[in-house]
Tab-separated table of C-alpha atoms in Angstrom:
chain	number	residue	atom	x	y	z
A	245	UNK	CA	-17.945	-25.551	4.208
A	246	UNK	CA	-14.717	-24.823	6.722
A	247	UNK	CA	-15.288	-22.634	9.588
A	248	UNK	CA	-12.520	-19.695	9.565
A	249	UNK	CA	-11.807	-16.155	10.492
A	250	UNK	CA	-11.144	-14.549	6.684
A	251	UNK	CA	-9.069	-11.874	5.799
A	252	UNK	CA	-10.204	-8.796	3.770
A	253	UNK	CA	-8.056	-5.776	2.530
A	254	UNK	CA	-8.390	-3.912	-0.148
A	255	UNK	CA	-6.268	-3.449	-3.794
A	256	UNK	CA	-3.995	-0.723	-2.318
A	257	UNK	CA	-2.113	-3.511	-0.809
A	258	UNK	CA	-0.818	-4.863	-3.348
A	259	UNK	CA	0.070	-8.362	-2.218
A	260	UNK	CA	0.661	-11.016	-4.962
A	261	UNK	CA	-1.643	-13.032	-6.660
A	262	UNK	CA	-0.587	-16.492	-5.391
A	263	UNK	CA	0.253	-15.120	-1.828
A	264	UNK	CA	-3.190	-13.801	-1.352
A	265	UNK	CA	-5.043	-17.302	-2.835
A	266	UNK	CA	-2.602	-19.532	-0.359
A	267	UNK	CA	-3.709	-17.387	2.262
A	268	UNK	CA	-7.150	-17.005	1.499
A	269	UNK	CA	-7.311	-13.071	1.737
A	270	UNK	CA	-10.031	-11.135	-0.498
A	271	UNK	CA	-9.168	-7.873	-1.796
A	272	UNK	CA	-11.576	-5.470	-2.200
A	273	UNK	CA	-10.999	-2.696	-5.496
A	274	UNK	CA	-10.934	1.241	-5.388
A	275	UNK	CA	-11.502	2.959	-8.731
A	276	UNK	CA	-9.271	4.777	-10.741
A	277	UNK	CA	-11.271	7.468	-13.201
A	278	UNK	CA	-9.098	8.289	-15.908
A	279	UNK	CA	-10.483	10.590	-18.216
A	280	UNK	CA	-14.489	10.206	-16.778
A	281	UNK	CA	-14.017	6.581	-17.052
A	282	UNK	CA	-14.500	4.901	-13.960
A	283	UNK	CA	-11.788	1.174	-13.553
A	284	UNK	CA	-10.916	-1.398	-10.824
A	285	UNK	CA	-7.985	-1.100	-9.762
A	286	UNK	CA	-6.073	-3.828	-10.343
A	287	UNK	CA	-8.579	-5.525	-13.387
A	288	UNK	CA	-9.656	-2.906	-16.005
A	289	UNK	CA	-6.249	-0.645	-16.059
A	290	UNK	CA	-3.110	-1.793	-15.954
A	291	UNK	CA	-0.166	0.271	-13.979
A	292	UNK	CA	1.250	0.913	-17.628
A	293	UNK	CA	-2.127	2.560	-18.429
A	294	UNK	CA	-2.051	4.582	-15.958
A	295	UNK	CA	1.513	5.646	-16.244
A	296	UNK	CA	0.638	6.841	-20.226
A	297	UNK	CA	-2.100	8.723	-19.095
A	298	UNK	CA	-0.501	11.278	-16.517
A	299	UNK	CA	2.539	11.528	-19.274
A	300	UNK	CA	-0.496	12.346	-21.376
A	301	UNK	CA	-1.908	14.601	-18.442
A	302	UNK	CA	-5.281	13.334	-18.647
A	303	UNK	CA	-7.554	13.701	-15.745
A	304	UNK	CA	-6.766	11.226	-12.955
A	305	UNK	CA	-8.629	11.049	-10.255
A	306	UNK	CA	-9.474	7.981	-7.680
A	307	UNK	CA	-12.187	6.651	-5.469
A	308	UNK	CA	-12.945	4.550	-2.603
A	309	UNK	CA	-14.792	1.264	-2.961
A	310	UNK	CA	-18.405	1.833	-2.076
A	311	UNK	CA	-20.322	0.268	1.299
A	312	UNK	CA	-22.565	-1.839	-1.422
A	313	UNK	CA	-19.045	-3.088	-3.189
A	314	UNK	CA	-17.861	-3.950	0.647
A	315	UNK	CA	-21.205	-5.283	1.766
A	316	UNK	CA	-21.527	-7.457	-1.456
A	317	UNK	CA	-17.703	-8.851	-0.426
A	318	UNK	CA	-18.368	-9.632	3.323
A	319	UNK	CA	-21.604	-11.974	2.248
A	320	UNK	CA	-19.479	-13.944	-0.184
A	321	UNK	CA	-16.753	-14.203	2.500
A	322	UNK	CA	-19.645	-15.306	5.012
A	323	UNK	CA	-21.234	-17.727	2.602
A	324	UNK	CA	-18.158	-19.327	1.839
A	325	UNK	CA	-17.903	-20.273	5.790
A	326	UNK	CA	-16.142	-17.649	7.821
A	327	UNK	CA	-17.093	-17.478	10.934
A	328	UNK	CA	-15.821	-13.975	11.468
A	329	UNK	CA	-13.878	-11.810	9.209
A	330	UNK	CA	-10.945	-9.067	10.109
A	331	UNK	CA	-11.058	-6.066	6.877
A	332	UNK	CA	-7.798	-4.391	6.706
A	333	UNK	CA	-7.759	-1.145	5.004
A	334	UNK	CA	-5.086	1.962	3.862
A	335	UNK	CA	-4.935	4.938	5.918
A	336	UNK	CA	-8.343	6.948	6.685
A	337	UNK	CA	-5.653	9.792	6.384
A	338	UNK	CA	-5.720	8.920	2.608
A	339	UNK	CA	-9.004	7.520	1.504
A	340	UNK	CA	-12.370	6.940	2.404
A	341	UNK	CA	-12.100	3.136	1.742
A	342	UNK	CA	-12.349	2.780	6.432
A	343	UNK	CA	-15.361	4.384	6.513
A	344	UNK	CA	-16.759	2.594	3.560
A	345	UNK	CA	-16.051	-0.561	5.124
A	346	UNK	CA	-17.075	0.503	8.662
A	347	UNK	CA	-20.755	1.290	6.919
A	348	UNK	CA	-21.027	-2.411	5.448
A	349	UNK	CA	-19.626	-3.918	8.302
A	350	UNK	CA	-22.639	-2.924	10.101
A	351	UNK	CA	-25.050	-5.275	7.695
A	352	UNK	CA	-22.601	-8.189	7.506
A	353	UNK	CA	-24.429	-11.544	8.291
A	354	UNK	CA	-21.177	-12.933	10.177
A	355	UNK	CA	-19.193	-9.806	13.093
A	356	UNK	CA	-16.825	-7.780	11.096
A	357	UNK	CA	-13.923	-5.960	12.561
A	358	UNK	CA	-12.479	-2.718	10.511
A	359	UNK	CA	-8.865	-2.114	11.212
A	360	UNK	CA	-7.835	1.413	9.896
A	361	UNK	CA	-4.430	0.173	9.764
A	362	UNK	CA	-2.596	3.731	9.003
A	363	UNK	CA	-0.462	1.781	6.107
A	364	UNK	CA	-0.395	1.363	2.350
A	365	UNK	CA	0.672	-0.637	-0.461
A	366	UNK	CA	3.034	-3.370	1.098
A	367	UNK	CA	2.736	-2.005	4.392
A	368	UNK	CA	-0.758	-2.938	4.622
A	369	UNK	CA	-0.209	-5.947	2.760
A	370	UNK	CA	2.774	-7.094	5.384
A	371	UNK	CA	-0.565	-6.570	8.156
A	372	UNK	CA	-2.850	-8.656	5.871
A	373	UNK	CA	-0.258	-11.577	5.970
A	374	UNK	CA	0.086	-11.419	10.003
A	375	UNK	CA	-3.814	-11.762	10.324
A	376	UNK	CA	-4.182	-14.838	7.896
A	377	UNK	CA	-1.366	-16.283	9.552
A	378	UNK	CA	-2.422	-15.666	12.732
A	379	UNK	CA	-6.320	-17.270	11.971
A	380	UNK	CA	-4.688	-19.597	9.908
A	381	UNK	CA	-3.093	-20.697	13.113
A	382	UNK	CA	-6.978	-20.961	14.798
A	383	UNK	CA	-7.072	-17.089	15.965
A	384	UNK	CA	-9.759	-15.561	16.975
A	385	UNK	CA	-10.836	-12.072	15.027
A	386	UNK	CA	-9.385	-10.134	18.101
A	387	UNK	CA	-6.114	-12.154	17.891
A	388	UNK	CA	-5.950	-11.599	14.064
A	389	UNK	CA	-6.597	-7.809	14.727
A	390	UNK	CA	-3.973	-7.862	17.068
A	391	UNK	CA	-1.241	-9.589	15.066
A	392	UNK	CA	-1.776	-6.912	12.146
A	393	UNK	CA	-1.956	-3.974	14.775
A	394	UNK	CA	1.362	-5.041	16.012
A	395	UNK	CA	2.616	-5.524	12.229
A	396	UNK	CA	1.498	-2.191	11.512
A	397	UNK	CA	3.234	-0.278	14.534
A	398	UNK	CA	6.561	-2.188	13.748
A	399	UNK	CA	6.383	-1.199	10.020
A	400	UNK	CA	7.874	1.818	7.960
A	401	UNK	CA	7.274	3.102	4.553
A	402	UNK	CA	9.787	5.180	2.758
A	403	UNK	CA	9.680	6.337	-0.772
A	404	UNK	CA	11.441	8.946	-3.311
A	405	UNK	CA	8.878	10.662	-5.732
A	406	UNK	CA	10.573	12.153	-8.810
A	407	UNK	CA	8.283	14.996	-8.201
A	408	UNK	CA	5.951	16.441	-5.551
A	409	UNK	CA	2.920	17.794	-8.074
A	410	UNK	CA	1.196	14.355	-8.252
A	411	UNK	CA	1.035	14.514	-4.508
A	412	UNK	CA	0.267	18.320	-4.352
A	413	UNK	CA	-2.821	17.592	-7.516
A	414	UNK	CA	-4.237	14.567	-5.558
A	415	UNK	CA	-4.218	16.628	-2.210
A	416	UNK	CA	-2.192	13.851	-0.718
A	417	UNK	CA	1.011	15.826	0.530
A	418	UNK	CA	0.212	16.583	3.912
A	419	UNK	CA	2.570	18.056	6.164
A	420	UNK	CA	4.853	17.762	2.538
A	421	UNK	CA	4.174	21.095	1.848
A	422	UNK	CA	6.230	22.860	3.017
A	423	UNK	CA	8.724	21.099	0.505
A	424	UNK	CA	6.751	22.420	-2.735
A	425	UNK	CA	8.469	25.660	-2.530
A	426	UNK	CA	11.850	24.307	-3.186
A	427	UNK	CA	10.637	21.287	-4.995
A	428	UNK	CA	12.401	21.907	-8.726
A	429	UNK	CA	15.697	22.013	-6.469
A	430	UNK	CA	15.555	19.150	-4.966
A	431	UNK	CA	14.462	15.194	-5.211
A	432	UNK	CA	12.224	14.474	-1.763
A	433	UNK	CA	12.272	11.920	0.371
A	434	UNK	CA	9.097	10.907	1.943
A	435	UNK	CA	7.478	8.586	4.659
A	436	UNK	CA	4.337	7.747	6.088
A	437	UNK	CA	3.733	8.955	9.479
A	438	UNK	CA	0.772	8.988	11.520
A	439	UNK	CA	-1.054	7.698	8.187
A	440	UNK	CA	-0.013	10.991	6.121
A	441	UNK	CA	2.271	10.855	3.697
A	442	UNK	CA	5.224	14.268	4.781
A	443	UNK	CA	8.855	14.921	4.395
A	444	UNK	CA	11.946	13.058	5.575
A	445	UNK	CA	14.740	14.440	3.673
A	446	UNK	CA	15.469	16.946	0.871
A	447	UNK	CA	18.286	15.484	-1.408
A	448	UNK	CA	19.847	17.134	-4.451
A	449	UNK	CA	19.900	14.895	-6.889
A	450	UNK	CA	17.836	11.244	-7.816
A	451	UNK	CA	21.001	9.368	-7.333
A	452	UNK	CA	21.574	10.890	-3.900
A	453	UNK	CA	18.378	10.611	-3.130
A	454	UNK	CA	17.529	6.746	-4.010
A	455	UNK	CA	21.161	6.220	-2.221
A	456	UNK	CA	20.135	7.972	0.377
A	457	UNK	CA	16.862	5.924	0.543
A	458	UNK	CA	18.595	2.938	0.848
A	459	UNK	CA	20.495	3.715	3.677
A	460	UNK	CA	17.338	4.521	5.616
A	461	UNK	CA	15.862	1.214	4.506
A	462	UNK	CA	18.919	-0.645	5.743
A	463	UNK	CA	19.465	0.943	8.798
A	464	UNK	CA	16.028	0.530	9.958
A	465	UNK	CA	16.085	-3.163	8.997
A	466	UNK	CA	18.893	-3.262	11.159
A	467	UNK	CA	19.918	-7.212	12.026
A	468	UNK	CA	16.544	-8.788	12.943
A	469	UNK	CA	14.233	-11.221	10.813
A	470	UNK	CA	12.456	-8.564	8.998
A	471	UNK	CA	10.512	-8.719	5.624
A	472	UNK	CA	11.404	-5.685	3.028
A	473	UNK	CA	9.065	-4.884	0.146
A	474	UNK	CA	10.354	-2.385	-2.895
A	475	UNK	CA	7.942	-0.717	-4.783
A	476	UNK	CA	8.336	1.654	-8.393
A	477	UNK	CA	6.035	2.870	-10.639
A	478	UNK	CA	7.675	2.493	-14.287
A	479	UNK	CA	11.110	2.407	-12.780
A	480	UNK	CA	12.064	-1.242	-12.994
A	481	UNK	CA	15.594	-1.021	-13.027
A	482	UNK	CA	15.612	1.439	-10.206
A	483	UNK	CA	13.787	-1.093	-8.532
A	484	UNK	CA	15.416	-4.242	-8.654
A	485	UNK	CA	18.868	-2.571	-8.322
A	486	UNK	CA	18.281	-1.311	-4.759
A	487	UNK	CA	16.711	-4.806	-3.974
A	488	UNK	CA	20.001	-6.002	-4.673
A	489	UNK	CA	21.809	-3.909	-2.725
A	490	UNK	CA	19.622	-4.601	-0.189
A	491	UNK	CA	19.590	-8.043	-0.178
A	492	UNK	CA	22.995	-7.683	0.102
A	493	UNK	CA	22.876	-5.363	3.106
A	494	UNK	CA	20.142	-6.530	5.217
A	495	UNK	CA	21.608	-9.640	7.199
A	496	UNK	CA	18.050	-10.589	8.694
A	497	UNK	CA	16.437	-10.238	5.442
A	498	UNK	CA	13.812	-12.899	5.432
A	499	UNK	CA	11.228	-11.807	2.229
A	500	UNK	CA	11.608	-9.749	-0.559
A	501	UNK	CA	8.735	-8.420	-2.759
A	502	UNK	CA	9.507	-6.236	-5.391
A	503	UNK	CA	6.617	-5.441	-7.343
A	504	UNK	CA	4.738	-2.280	-9.019
A	505	UNK	CA	2.626	-0.531	-7.291
A	506	UNK	CA	-1.146	-0.212	-9.154
A	507	UNK	CA	-3.079	2.432	-10.623
A	508	UNK	CA	-4.618	3.991	-7.104
A	509	UNK	CA	-1.369	4.786	-5.028
A	510	UNK	CA	0.563	5.846	-8.904
A	511	UNK	CA	-2.243	8.053	-9.782
A	512	UNK	CA	-0.658	9.919	-6.868
A	513	UNK	CA	2.973	9.613	-6.832
A	514	UNK	CA	3.917	9.777	-10.916
A	515	UNK	CA	6.350	7.603	-12.837
A	516	UNK	CA	9.420	7.284	-11.327
A	517	UNK	CA	8.353	6.528	-7.564
A	518	UNK	CA	10.762	4.297	-5.581
A	519	UNK	CA	9.250	2.951	-2.251
A	520	UNK	CA	11.055	0.412	0.492
A	521	UNK	CA	8.593	-0.862	3.057
A	522	UNK	CA	10.345	-2.564	6.267
A	523	UNK	CA	8.454	-4.578	8.242
A	524	UNK	CA	10.066	-6.747	11.193
A	525	UNK	CA	9.014	-9.989	12.079
């Protein structure tokens, strides 16, 4: 067995499966509850099924992994030869996942550092990749954590939603409550800030909002080396077109990921979501 520092994250990182396999990253699934049935994100519910459930207004909620689930993953990773684990998770402001990981880490057979990245989606995924690359270079647990935290500090996430209703229902809207009064008259742009979802700008039409999202992302990217992810839910054409425009506008673009978000994030944003993560290297 190889001895190494292992990286664990959760299913909301939305890393491509091949990327996770190449870097040996483990993702612990969150749970989506649809009509009373609990399903693991990524294996037991598709984004298409989630979108259909939301459109039919079926009750949809999400749940963190239990400490026991984390403990099982930590044990399996340790048995594979890991001498230490860095466990990186979505913002504790959005989920209890971090707290569950902390509880499990206390009983793990090898040292575990649990990190609240303050991120979600590929903003979290890029942190996990940074930690994995540090570990692959022979880095310690502390060095992998430092790499992830540095990446998190430089990363920005912006997104457009067709409606704030799903965020309101799930209680994840935070400071964006100020937008609710005029939600029907505007198309909101939101951002991830201090681990919370908050308002960025209000734009009158969907086309103008998406154009503004592109402009904000390109400005944030600048000309230095940068990775970008474009996320969507049930809006593949929008996402592909936005990715093409960013590819043409961002001179320092290194990697560009285009993917549909999973059921957990989709449950809180609804169909039509379009997001951009900008992560300088």
